[in-house]
CSV table of C-alpha atoms in Angstrom, one decimal:
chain,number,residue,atom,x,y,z
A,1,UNK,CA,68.7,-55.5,179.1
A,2,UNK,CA,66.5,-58.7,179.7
A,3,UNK,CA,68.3,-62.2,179.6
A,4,UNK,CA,65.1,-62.6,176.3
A,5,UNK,CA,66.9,-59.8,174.5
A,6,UNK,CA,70.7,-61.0,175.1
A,7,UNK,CA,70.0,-63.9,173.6
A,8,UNK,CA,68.2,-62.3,170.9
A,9,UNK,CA,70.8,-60.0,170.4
A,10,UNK,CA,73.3,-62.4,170.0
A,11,UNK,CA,71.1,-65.1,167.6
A,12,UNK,CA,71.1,-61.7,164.9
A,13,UNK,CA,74.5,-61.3,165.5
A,14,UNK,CA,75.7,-64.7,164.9
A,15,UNK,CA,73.0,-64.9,161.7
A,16,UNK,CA,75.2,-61.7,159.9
A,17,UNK,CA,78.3,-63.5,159.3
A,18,UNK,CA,76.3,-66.1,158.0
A,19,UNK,CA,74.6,-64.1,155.2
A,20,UNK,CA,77.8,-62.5,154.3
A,21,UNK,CA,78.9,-66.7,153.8
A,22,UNK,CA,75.6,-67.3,152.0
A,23,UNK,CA,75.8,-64.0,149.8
A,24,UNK,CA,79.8,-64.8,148.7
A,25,UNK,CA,79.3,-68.5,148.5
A,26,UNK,CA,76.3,-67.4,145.9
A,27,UNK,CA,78.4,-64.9,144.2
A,28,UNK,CA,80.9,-67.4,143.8
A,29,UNK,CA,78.2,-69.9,142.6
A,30,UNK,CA,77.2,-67.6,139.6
A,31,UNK,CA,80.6,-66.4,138.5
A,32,UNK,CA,81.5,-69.8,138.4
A,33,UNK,CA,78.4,-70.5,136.2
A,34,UNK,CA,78.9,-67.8,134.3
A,35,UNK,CA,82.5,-68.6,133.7
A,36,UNK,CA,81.4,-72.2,132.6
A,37,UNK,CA,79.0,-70.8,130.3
A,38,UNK,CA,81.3,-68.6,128.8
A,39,UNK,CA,83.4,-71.5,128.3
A,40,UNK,CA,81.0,-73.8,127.0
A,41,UNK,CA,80.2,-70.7,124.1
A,42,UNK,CA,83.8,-70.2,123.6
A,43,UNK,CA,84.3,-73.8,122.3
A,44,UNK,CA,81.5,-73.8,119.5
A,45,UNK,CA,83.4,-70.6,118.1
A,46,UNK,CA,86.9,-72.3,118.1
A,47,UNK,CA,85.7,-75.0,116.7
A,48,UNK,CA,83.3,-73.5,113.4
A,49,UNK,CA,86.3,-71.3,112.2
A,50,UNK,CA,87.9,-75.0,111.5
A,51,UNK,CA,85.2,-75.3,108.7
A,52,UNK,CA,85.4,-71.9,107.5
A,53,UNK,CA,89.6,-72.2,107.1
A,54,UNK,CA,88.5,-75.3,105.1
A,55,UNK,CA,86.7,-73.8,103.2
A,56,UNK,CA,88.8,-70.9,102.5
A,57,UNK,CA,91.8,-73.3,101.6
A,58,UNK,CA,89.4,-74.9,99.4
A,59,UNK,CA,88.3,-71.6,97.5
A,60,UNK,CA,92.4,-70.4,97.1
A,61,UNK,CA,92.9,-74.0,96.1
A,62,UNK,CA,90.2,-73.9,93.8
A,63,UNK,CA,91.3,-70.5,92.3
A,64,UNK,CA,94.7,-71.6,91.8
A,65,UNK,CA,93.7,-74.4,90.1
A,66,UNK,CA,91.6,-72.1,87.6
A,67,UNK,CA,94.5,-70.1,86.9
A,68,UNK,CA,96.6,-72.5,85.9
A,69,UNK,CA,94.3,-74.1,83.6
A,70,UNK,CA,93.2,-70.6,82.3
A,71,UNK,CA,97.3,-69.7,81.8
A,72,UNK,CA,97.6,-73.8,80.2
A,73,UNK,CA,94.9,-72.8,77.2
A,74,UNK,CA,96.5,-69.8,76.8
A,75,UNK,CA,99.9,-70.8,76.0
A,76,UNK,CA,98.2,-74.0,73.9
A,77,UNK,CA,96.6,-71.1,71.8
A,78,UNK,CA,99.7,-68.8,71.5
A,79,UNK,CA,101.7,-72.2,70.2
A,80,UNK,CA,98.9,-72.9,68.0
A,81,UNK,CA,98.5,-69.6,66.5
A,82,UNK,CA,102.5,-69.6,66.4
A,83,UNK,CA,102.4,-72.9,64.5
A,84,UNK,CA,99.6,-71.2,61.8
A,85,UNK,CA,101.9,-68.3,61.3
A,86,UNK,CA,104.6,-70.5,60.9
A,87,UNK,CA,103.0,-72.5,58.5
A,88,UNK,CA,101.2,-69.8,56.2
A,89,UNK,CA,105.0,-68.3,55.9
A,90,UNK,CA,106.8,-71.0,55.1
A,91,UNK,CA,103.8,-72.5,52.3
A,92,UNK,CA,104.3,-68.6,50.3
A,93,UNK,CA,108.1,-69.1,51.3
A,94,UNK,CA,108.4,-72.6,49.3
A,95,UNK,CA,105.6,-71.6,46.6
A,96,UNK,CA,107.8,-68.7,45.5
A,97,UNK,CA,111.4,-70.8,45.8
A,98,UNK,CA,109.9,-73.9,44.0
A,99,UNK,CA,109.6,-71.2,41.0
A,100,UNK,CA,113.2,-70.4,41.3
A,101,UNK,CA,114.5,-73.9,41.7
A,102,UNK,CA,112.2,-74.7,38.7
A,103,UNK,CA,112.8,-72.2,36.4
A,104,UNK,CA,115.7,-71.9,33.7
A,105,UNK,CA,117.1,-68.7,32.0
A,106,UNK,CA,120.3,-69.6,30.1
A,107,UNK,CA,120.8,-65.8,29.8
A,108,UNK,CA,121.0,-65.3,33.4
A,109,UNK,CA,122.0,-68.9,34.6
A,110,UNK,CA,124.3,-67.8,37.6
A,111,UNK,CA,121.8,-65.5,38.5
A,112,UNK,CA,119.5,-68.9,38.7
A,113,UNK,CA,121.8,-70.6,40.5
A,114,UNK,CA,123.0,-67.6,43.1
A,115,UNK,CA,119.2,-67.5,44.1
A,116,UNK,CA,118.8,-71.2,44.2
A,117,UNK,CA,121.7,-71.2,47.0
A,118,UNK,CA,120.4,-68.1,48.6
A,119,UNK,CA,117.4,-69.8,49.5
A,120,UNK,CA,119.1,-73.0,50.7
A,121,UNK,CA,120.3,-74.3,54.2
A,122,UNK,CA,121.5,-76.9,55.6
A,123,UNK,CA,121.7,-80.6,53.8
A,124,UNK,CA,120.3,-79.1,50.7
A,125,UNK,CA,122.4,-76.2,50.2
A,126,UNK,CA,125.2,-78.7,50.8
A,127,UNK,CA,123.9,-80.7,48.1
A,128,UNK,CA,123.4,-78.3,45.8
A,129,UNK,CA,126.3,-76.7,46.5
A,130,UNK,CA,128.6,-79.6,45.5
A,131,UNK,CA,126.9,-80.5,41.7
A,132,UNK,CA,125.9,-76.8,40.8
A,133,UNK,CA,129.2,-76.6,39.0
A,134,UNK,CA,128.6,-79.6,36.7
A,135,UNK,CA,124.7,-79.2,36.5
A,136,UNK,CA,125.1,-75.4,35.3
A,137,UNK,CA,127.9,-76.8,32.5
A,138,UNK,CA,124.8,-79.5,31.9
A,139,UNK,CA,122.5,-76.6,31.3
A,140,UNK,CA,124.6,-74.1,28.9
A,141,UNK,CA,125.7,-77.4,26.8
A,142,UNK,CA,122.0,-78.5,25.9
A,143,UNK,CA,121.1,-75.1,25.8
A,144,UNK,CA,118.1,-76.1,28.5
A,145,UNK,CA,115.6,-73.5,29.3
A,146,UNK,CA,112.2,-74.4,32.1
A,147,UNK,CA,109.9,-72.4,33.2
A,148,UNK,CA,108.1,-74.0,36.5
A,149,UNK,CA,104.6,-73.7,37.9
A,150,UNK,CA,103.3,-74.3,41.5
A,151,UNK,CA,99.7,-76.0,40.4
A,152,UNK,CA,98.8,-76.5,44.2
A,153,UNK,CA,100.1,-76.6,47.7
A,154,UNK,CA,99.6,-77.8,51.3
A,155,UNK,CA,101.4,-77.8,54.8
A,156,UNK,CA,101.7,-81.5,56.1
A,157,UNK,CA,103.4,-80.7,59.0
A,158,UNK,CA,104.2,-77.6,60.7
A,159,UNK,CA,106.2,-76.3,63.8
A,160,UNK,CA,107.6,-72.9,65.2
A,161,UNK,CA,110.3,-73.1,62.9
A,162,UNK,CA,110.0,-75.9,61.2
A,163,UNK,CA,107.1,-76.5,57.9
A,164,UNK,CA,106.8,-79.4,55.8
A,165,UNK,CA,105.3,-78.6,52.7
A,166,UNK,CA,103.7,-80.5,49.5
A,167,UNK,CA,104.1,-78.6,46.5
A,168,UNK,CA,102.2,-80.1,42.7
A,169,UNK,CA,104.4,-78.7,40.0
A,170,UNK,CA,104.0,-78.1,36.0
A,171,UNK,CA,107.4,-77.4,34.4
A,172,UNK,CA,107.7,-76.5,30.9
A,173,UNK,CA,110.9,-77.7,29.6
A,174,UNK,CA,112.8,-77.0,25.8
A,175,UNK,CA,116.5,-77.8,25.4
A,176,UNK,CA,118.4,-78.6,22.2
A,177,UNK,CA,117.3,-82.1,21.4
A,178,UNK,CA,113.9,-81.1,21.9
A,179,UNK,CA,113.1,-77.7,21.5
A,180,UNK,CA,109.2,-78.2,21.6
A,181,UNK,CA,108.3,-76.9,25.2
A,182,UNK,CA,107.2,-80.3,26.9
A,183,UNK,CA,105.4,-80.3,30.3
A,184,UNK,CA,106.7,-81.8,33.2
A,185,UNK,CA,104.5,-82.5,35.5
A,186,UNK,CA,106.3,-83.3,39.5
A,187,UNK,CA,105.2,-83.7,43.1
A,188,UNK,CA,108.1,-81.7,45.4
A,189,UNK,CA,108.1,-82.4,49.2
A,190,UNK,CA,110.2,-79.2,50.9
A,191,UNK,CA,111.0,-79.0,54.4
A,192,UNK,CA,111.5,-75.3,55.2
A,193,UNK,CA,113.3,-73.9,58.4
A,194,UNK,CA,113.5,-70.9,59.8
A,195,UNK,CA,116.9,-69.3,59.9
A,196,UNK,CA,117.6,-65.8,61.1
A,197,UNK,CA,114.0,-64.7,60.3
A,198,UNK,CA,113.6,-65.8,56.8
A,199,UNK,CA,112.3,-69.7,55.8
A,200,UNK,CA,115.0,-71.3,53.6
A,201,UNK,CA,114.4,-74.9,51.8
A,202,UNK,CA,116.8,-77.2,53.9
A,203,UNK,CA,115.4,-80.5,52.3
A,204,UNK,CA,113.6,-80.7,48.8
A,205,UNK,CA,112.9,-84.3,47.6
A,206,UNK,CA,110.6,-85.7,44.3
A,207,UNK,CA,108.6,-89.1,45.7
């Protein structure tokens, strides 16, 4: 071999380590690049499901929020529909009890006065209670008979189990001294509660 070719020889051999530097420096150059990239896509991602959590928390929020209006109206109907029952009740409840507290049979007197107290609680039954004695002597001594009317009614106030009620009354009324049926006529104000299921007059009062 030629001194020319040595030298050519050893120039290519001393150029393939340098490619093999070249090709893993570039290797290294594009993973890195890649790696970057990668990176650089990653962080958009990370940060748009921020927005969509918002507006997920949002959404439950917002649905939360609906049902607890929607379960709000609901209960605001069930009391008001409780309160129309209640009221309707109670009105026929102190109609039909104004007729007994107004009416007078001295033939069956304690029968009067046994229903009077039946439907009765609480300070009026008390009441009642404590002068039925004298008022039922009262009646068989004047020999007092009435016969009562309800002309026309209305609820002024009304809870679950509690009704206020307005009653206009026309009561005919005879007794001894005048034994010409006379008409009485008499605004009643009744305050009915509920007790044990039935609606009992626990307040009765003539403005």
């Amino acid at each position: 071999m030629s001194d020319r070719e040595g030298e050519q020889a050893a120039t290519e051999a001393e150029a393939v380590p340098s490619a093999v530097e070249a090709a893993e420096t570039e290797a290294a150059e594009t993973e890195a690049a890649e790696t970057e990239a990668a990176d650089d896509a990653a962080e958009p991602t990370a940060e748009s499901r921020a927005p969509r959590l918002d507006r997920r928390w949002i959404a439950a929020a917002v649905l939360m929020l609906g049902l607890i209006a929607a379960a709000y109206e609901g209960w605001l109907l069930f009391a008001h529909h409780q309160r129309a029952v209640a009221a309707t009740q109670a009105l026929e409840a102190a109609a039909s009890y104004t007729l007994v507290l107004t009416s007078v049979d001295p033939a069956a007197i304690d029968q009067n006065f046994a229903e009077i107290l039946d439907g009765a609680t609480g300070e009026f039954k008390d009441v009642y209670s404590a002068s039925s004695e004298q008022l039922r002597q009262l009646l068989i001594d004047n020999k007092a008979t009435a016969h009562g009317t309800v002309i026309d009614s209305a609820v002024k106030s009304a809870s679950k189990n509690r009704v206020e009620v307005l009653l206009f009354v026309d009561q005919g009324v005879s007794n001894k001294a005048a034994p010409q049926v006379q008409i009485d006529r008499s605004r009643i104000v009744m305050t009915m509660e509920k007790v044990n299921g039935r609606w009992l007059a626990a307040q009765v009062e003539m403005p």
